[in-house]
Amino acid sequence: MTILLKTDPLRPDRDIIRKAAEILLQHGIVAFPTETVYGLGAVAFYEDAVKKVFIAKMRPLDNPLIIHISDLTMLHELSSNISEDVYLLAKKFWPGPLTIVLHKGPKVPRVTTGGLEKVAVRMPAHPVASLLIQETGLPIAAPSANLSGRPSPTTAQHVIEDLYGRIDAIIDAGETIYGVESTIVDLTTDPPTLLRPGPYPVEVIEETIGRRITIPDFARGLGEAEVALAPGVKYRHYAPRSKLVLVEGGEREEVARALDELLRKMPQGKSVCLALTRETLEALGVHQSLKVFVLGSRNNMYEIAHNLFKILRELDRELCDITLTEGVEEKGLGLAVMNRLRKASYLRVEVSRVKSLSFNQVPF
Ligand code: TXA
Ligand code: MG
């Protein structure tokens, strides 16, 4: 059975949070909001509880969990090798959506770190998350509270869709703030590595530690999740069931022209939807038979980030077979948005290549 607990996000009800903390201390698992997305928590030191998290999500055991803390003393229980850079980042960005990967201390079970000798730590800023950790008095391991491979949840309703009946409790405190997961930086490598772009742009993190950070292709959403024009590879990460076609690059008029061209090439008998920015939709004009989802404004990456996962889930509810979407500029929060869009995509195509594209080779 799953208990639903409701509270105000900004002034959390202490009794409600205590109840959730008790469940965690009894080795249960609880979904709770953070400023990024909802997490599914277990006390990081309880192996049996952490295993329940992997099972509930159907998550592969080698995919490590982020450990959430509410103050810096907890950090010392997780790692015994804390560099000056960690303190610099913690001072500037915690509490907030930054996860730091450092060397694991002996107290952290390997189950929690997916077998790695490294541990990922973050201090969330959401009042509910923060109070929950304080009331529990122990660090909480929490991946996003979705079934493995599904878009991350930004509302309690999303958690219910994926995990109701599989976990002990859900704290509902409304929508999360950012809508994309934390920025992850690995400080155990030299130079440090960006493992996942998020709300804090990599540029300001580099500035803080005074060092360059390596941005591997996979952090841009390239590589692993790539579906080349030659079809075959179908592993998608934030995958909606709807097949997402991502048009990359170009000014809004070019994008609109490319979309127009794509619409004419769509296979017959498929339900085609659009998930686009307001500006591009305007340039494209009305296509009455199509279902339209507005990502936000091209000039407001916060709006797009906030709406993205919710829209990915809506595409499935609306039974869109194919959804055409557009890329954004890869700077600041835009890098985080592009990483998610590319990972969720079935097919990526440059604006300039749309003309020569033939869907005969693509199995929709
Ligand atoms: O914003 C967030 O980070 C959210 C909220 C709930 O805090 N959490 C989240 O967790 O997105 P999850 O499990 O969906 O993504 C965690 C990712 C892992 O897939 C892995 O790539 C990386 O963090 N990670 C965790 N521990 C790591 C470690 N020890 N070494 C390297 N990467 C690690
Ligand atoms: Mg996740």
XYZ file of C-alpha atoms and ligand atoms in Angstrom:
398
model
C 0.000 0.000 0.000
C 1.152 3.525 -0.755
C 0.275 6.339 1.679
C -0.348 9.759 0.153
C 0.851 12.676 2.282
C 0.076 16.239 1.252
C 1.828 19.406 2.340
C 2.522 22.981 1.358
C 5.821 23.167 -0.560
C 7.122 26.365 1.009
C 5.929 25.851 4.589
C 5.955 22.074 5.027
C 3.806 20.580 7.758
C 6.217 19.148 10.332
C 3.900 16.316 11.403
C 3.537 15.142 7.825
C 7.284 15.231 7.270
C 7.874 13.392 10.561
C 5.554 10.639 9.431
C 7.568 10.248 6.219
C 10.839 10.302 8.194
C 9.510 7.506 10.429
C 8.774 5.365 7.389
C 12.331 5.934 6.147
C 13.776 5.042 9.574
C 11.755 1.817 9.488
C 13.586 0.957 6.245
C 10.697 2.046 4.002
C 10.881 4.046 0.747
C 9.244 7.439 0.219
C 8.855 9.714 -2.808
C 9.361 13.412 -2.101
C 9.720 16.649 -4.075
C 13.022 18.407 -4.631
C 13.566 21.664 -6.520
C 14.491 19.644 -9.630
C 12.243 16.560 -9.855
C 10.606 14.147 -7.376
C 13.001 11.656 -5.813
C 12.411 8.172 -4.395
C 14.240 8.057 -1.076
C 15.706 5.440 1.240
C 18.217 5.942 4.064
C 21.544 5.729 2.220
C 23.083 3.410 4.826
C 20.251 0.836 4.847
C 21.119 -1.738 2.172
C 17.738 -3.455 2.335
C 15.874 -0.157 1.864
C 18.150 0.940 -0.987
C 17.532 -2.396 -2.725
C 13.782 -1.725 -2.500
C 14.344 1.518 -4.431
C 16.051 -0.340 -7.287
C 13.264 -2.925 -7.352
C 10.398 -0.399 -7.260
C 11.921 1.568 -10.171
C 13.065 -1.564 -12.027
C 16.429 0.153 -12.182
C 19.588 -1.736 -13.207
C 21.716 -2.380 -10.107
C 24.813 -0.779 -11.616
C 23.149 2.642 -11.963
C 24.269 4.550 -8.834
C 22.034 6.732 -6.639
C 22.593 10.338 -5.554
C 22.798 10.825 -1.781
C 20.941 13.837 -0.388
C 22.153 15.682 2.706
C 20.840 18.614 4.729
C 24.114 19.925 6.173
C 27.844 19.645 5.620
C 28.495 17.382 8.626
C 26.656 14.639 6.735
C 29.138 14.997 3.892
C 31.908 13.698 6.159
C 30.013 10.464 6.707
C 29.967 9.868 2.955
C 33.512 10.729 1.911
C 36.789 10.964 3.774
C 38.621 12.652 0.953
C 37.076 16.091 0.481
C 39.030 18.551 -1.645
C 39.075 22.341 -1.493
C 37.039 22.452 -4.729
C 34.205 20.580 -3.019
C 34.017 23.240 -0.312
C 34.152 26.039 -2.870
C 31.231 24.528 -4.783
C 29.279 23.658 -1.645
C 29.661 27.187 -0.345
C 28.391 28.710 -3.557
C 25.752 26.247 -4.801
C 24.374 24.327 -1.806
C 21.607 23.966 -1.016
C 20.690 23.743 -4.687
C 20.634 21.611 -7.850
C 24.311 20.615 -7.974
C 25.509 17.043 -7.439
C 29.183 16.470 -6.708
C 30.860 13.107 -7.310
C 33.699 12.359 -4.895
C 35.582 9.366 -3.454
C 33.337 7.081 -1.419
C 33.823 6.704 2.327
C 33.635 3.247 4.012
C 30.218 3.874 5.589
C 28.398 4.036 2.255
C 27.225 0.592 1.066
C 28.201 -0.368 -2.481
C 24.572 -1.093 -3.310
C 23.927 2.641 -3.038
C 26.772 3.576 -5.402
C 26.015 0.843 -7.935
C 29.268 -0.899 -7.012
C 31.429 2.183 -7.589
C 34.112 3.555 -5.280
C 32.699 7.011 -5.949
C 29.716 8.652 -4.321
C 27.416 11.375 -5.689
C 26.157 13.920 -3.146
C 23.805 16.865 -3.236
C 22.122 19.173 -0.743
C 18.644 19.930 -2.085
C 17.094 23.367 -1.588
C 13.430 22.343 -1.595
C 11.995 22.967 1.905
C 10.229 19.570 1.931
C 13.374 17.659 0.923
C 15.515 19.580 3.360
C 13.154 19.080 6.314
C 12.708 15.404 5.465
C 16.465 14.805 5.657
C 16.710 16.799 8.895
C 13.863 14.884 10.503
C 15.352 11.578 9.396
C 18.758 12.660 10.670
C 20.515 10.530 8.071
C 21.523 11.009 4.421
C 18.883 9.881 1.918
C 19.726 8.096 -1.325
C 17.226 9.082 -4.007
C 17.039 8.580 -7.753
C 14.244 10.286 -9.672
C 10.883 8.756 -8.681
C 9.955 7.303 -12.088
C 10.029 3.812 -13.525
C 13.441 3.284 -15.094
C 13.585 4.776 -18.597
C 10.498 6.983 -18.175
C 10.598 10.795 -17.996
C 11.445 12.115 -14.521
C 8.410 13.139 -12.428
C 7.739 16.825 -11.818
C 4.415 16.295 -9.990
C 3.155 13.780 -7.427
C 0.657 12.650 -10.075
C 3.577 11.498 -12.266
C 4.935 9.476 -9.334
C 1.505 7.918 -8.797
C 1.351 6.946 -12.498
C 4.648 5.065 -12.282
C 4.993 3.842 -8.709
C 1.646 3.715 -6.892
C 1.412 0.431 -4.983
C 5.156 -0.173 -5.333
C 6.418 2.242 -2.636
C 5.465 3.090 0.965
C 4.540 6.769 0.666
C 4.435 9.825 -1.591
C 4.720 13.375 -0.289
C 2.684 15.598 -2.609
C 3.826 19.226 -2.518
C 2.806 20.255 -6.012
C 5.032 20.874 -9.023
C 8.805 20.974 -8.728
C 10.592 24.197 -9.631
C 13.259 23.575 -12.274
C 11.815 20.490 -13.932
C 15.179 19.020 -14.982
C 17.543 17.056 -12.733
C 20.608 18.474 -10.998
C 23.895 19.298 -12.682
C 26.396 16.491 -11.921
C 30.132 17.203 -11.771
C 32.707 14.488 -11.112
C 35.555 15.995 -9.081
C 37.518 12.745 -8.864
C 38.847 13.223 -12.391
C 41.441 15.779 -13.468
C 40.151 17.948 -15.060
C 36.682 17.511 -13.527
C 33.983 16.029 -15.778
C 30.423 17.142 -16.400
C 28.365 13.948 -16.111
C 24.980 15.592 -16.616
C 24.051 19.215 -17.410
C 21.373 20.733 -15.191
C 20.042 23.991 -13.749
C 23.483 25.374 -12.822
C 25.370 26.100 -16.048
C 28.783 24.472 -16.329
C 30.294 27.898 -17.033
C 29.554 29.229 -13.517
C 30.901 26.044 -11.944
C 34.148 26.424 -13.891
C 34.383 30.015 -12.704
C 33.937 29.009 -9.075
C 36.735 26.438 -9.019
C 38.899 28.279 -11.530
C 39.330 25.158 -13.706
C 37.976 23.924 -17.004
C 35.468 21.096 -16.880
C 35.435 18.408 -19.561
C 32.092 18.041 -21.334
C 31.930 14.549 -22.854
C 29.581 13.870 -25.776
C 27.189 11.878 -23.604
C 26.637 14.949 -21.378
C 25.300 16.717 -24.457
C 22.953 13.801 -25.072
C 25.074 12.568 -27.982
C 26.555 9.101 -28.230
C 24.829 6.486 -26.117
C 21.270 7.582 -26.841
C 21.903 8.431 -30.475
C 19.599 7.075 -33.121
C 21.429 7.589 -36.355
C 19.522 8.041 -39.569
C 20.211 4.416 -40.193
C 17.643 2.957 -37.814
C 18.291 0.203 -35.362
C 19.526 1.565 -32.067
C 16.447 2.248 -30.029
C 17.721 2.802 -26.504
C 16.175 6.009 -25.296
C 16.462 7.374 -21.794
C 13.583 9.699 -21.026
C 11.618 7.824 -23.586
C 7.999 8.588 -24.187
C 6.285 5.864 -26.200
C 5.641 8.532 -28.814
C 8.474 8.631 -31.342
C 10.139 11.988 -31.017
C 11.682 13.577 -34.112
C 14.064 16.345 -33.020
C 14.912 19.086 -35.513
C 18.219 20.678 -34.511
C 19.793 24.029 -35.344
C 18.545 26.991 -37.327
C 16.597 30.208 -36.824
C 12.914 29.918 -36.152
C 11.907 30.524 -39.800
C 14.248 27.785 -40.984
C 12.924 25.474 -38.300
C 9.347 26.261 -39.304
C 10.145 25.543 -42.975
C 11.853 22.275 -42.029
C 8.851 21.242 -39.934
C 6.516 22.067 -42.769
C 8.579 19.839 -45.051
C 8.655 17.064 -42.447
C 4.896 17.221 -42.000
C 4.459 16.550 -45.704
C 6.730 13.518 -45.438
C 5.027 11.900 -42.452
C 3.879 8.315 -42.984
C 0.152 7.831 -43.599
C -2.109 6.568 -40.861
C 0.003 7.822 -37.966
C -1.121 10.330 -35.379
C 1.344 13.216 -35.576
C 1.756 15.784 -32.770
C 3.856 18.907 -32.334
C 5.849 19.918 -29.230
C 7.301 23.310 -30.110
C 8.107 26.769 -28.817
C 5.482 29.475 -29.089
C 7.599 31.381 -31.619
C 8.059 28.418 -33.931
C 4.357 27.553 -33.760
C 3.560 31.097 -34.775
C 5.956 30.960 -37.721
C 4.558 27.571 -38.742
C 0.948 28.747 -38.811
C -2.066 26.586 -37.957
C -2.212 22.897 -38.697
C -5.706 22.179 -37.544
C -5.628 18.416 -37.485
C -2.556 18.223 -35.270
C -2.331 18.112 -31.497
C -0.047 20.861 -30.288
C 2.002 21.119 -27.078
C 3.671 24.412 -26.217
C 7.119 23.892 -24.693
C 7.426 27.569 -23.775
C 9.219 30.537 -25.259
C 12.480 30.279 -27.178
C 13.696 33.137 -24.985
C 12.847 31.497 -21.687
C 14.758 28.298 -21.075
C 13.345 28.045 -17.528
C 9.852 27.727 -18.939
C 10.913 25.014 -21.380
C 12.824 23.064 -18.704
C 9.846 23.298 -16.358
C 7.381 21.943 -18.945
C 9.527 19.366 -20.719
C 8.945 16.134 -18.764
C 5.265 16.889 -18.234
C 4.825 17.249 -21.994
C 6.753 14.036 -22.706
C 4.209 12.228 -20.536
C 1.256 14.013 -22.147
C 2.345 12.840 -25.607
C 1.684 9.300 -24.480
C -1.666 10.099 -22.919
C -2.733 11.771 -26.176
C -1.585 8.706 -28.134
C 0.767 10.600 -30.433
C 2.574 8.045 -32.626
C 5.091 10.593 -33.818
C 5.919 13.982 -32.295
C 7.922 16.665 -34.041
C 9.976 18.840 -31.734
C 12.741 21.412 -31.992
C 16.163 21.937 -30.427
C 17.325 24.917 -28.371
C 20.634 26.726 -28.095
C 23.173 24.711 -26.071
C 24.133 27.320 -23.525
C 23.250 27.744 -19.850
C 20.124 25.783 -19.014
C 19.733 25.127 -22.760
C 22.483 22.475 -22.536
C 20.377 20.614 -19.937
C 17.266 20.858 -22.117
C 19.110 19.595 -25.210
C 20.582 16.652 -23.283
C 17.054 15.546 -22.259
C 15.544 16.161 -25.696
C 18.253 14.199 -27.483
C 18.033 11.315 -25.055
C 14.269 11.192 -25.484
C 14.481 11.339 -29.286
C 13.846 8.550 -31.706
C 15.424 10.469 -34.549
C 17.550 13.597 -34.676
C 17.896 15.629 -37.831
C 19.719 18.868 -38.671
C 17.521 21.567 -40.200
C 19.704 21.555 -43.325
C 19.219 17.814 -43.844
C 15.448 17.712 -43.672
C 15.078 18.264 -47.437
C 17.085 15.188 -48.353
C 15.500 13.042 -45.665
C 13.417 10.080 -46.708
C 11.235 8.234 -44.258
C 11.302 5.052 -46.304
C 14.343 3.985 -44.306
C 12.863 4.869 -40.928
C 10.518 2.359 -39.272
C 7.845 4.369 -37.523
O 18.011 16.396 -9.422
C 18.393 15.231 -9.220
O 19.589 14.914 -9.282
C 17.326 14.199 -8.861
C 16.699 14.563 -7.531
C 15.764 13.509 -7.022
O 17.718 14.838 -6.619
N 17.892 12.891 -8.838
C 18.236 12.196 -9.969
O 18.708 10.919 -9.749
O 18.103 12.662 -11.069
P 18.859 9.801 -10.894
O 19.148 8.560 -10.199
O 17.695 9.805 -11.754
O 20.151 10.185 -11.637
C 21.351 9.982 -10.945
C 22.519 9.841 -11.870
C 22.870 8.424 -12.217
O 22.150 7.944 -13.319
C 24.330 8.522 -12.508
O 24.488 8.917 -13.841
C 24.786 9.645 -11.604
O 23.653 10.297 -11.155
N 25.522 9.133 -10.443
C 25.038 8.810 -9.238
N 25.997 8.334 -8.446
C 27.122 8.367 -9.162
C 28.456 7.994 -8.909
N 28.834 7.482 -7.744
N 29.356 8.140 -9.895
C 28.986 8.648 -11.068
N 27.730 9.021 -11.387
C 26.811 8.879 -10.444
Mg 16.494 9.336 -13.227
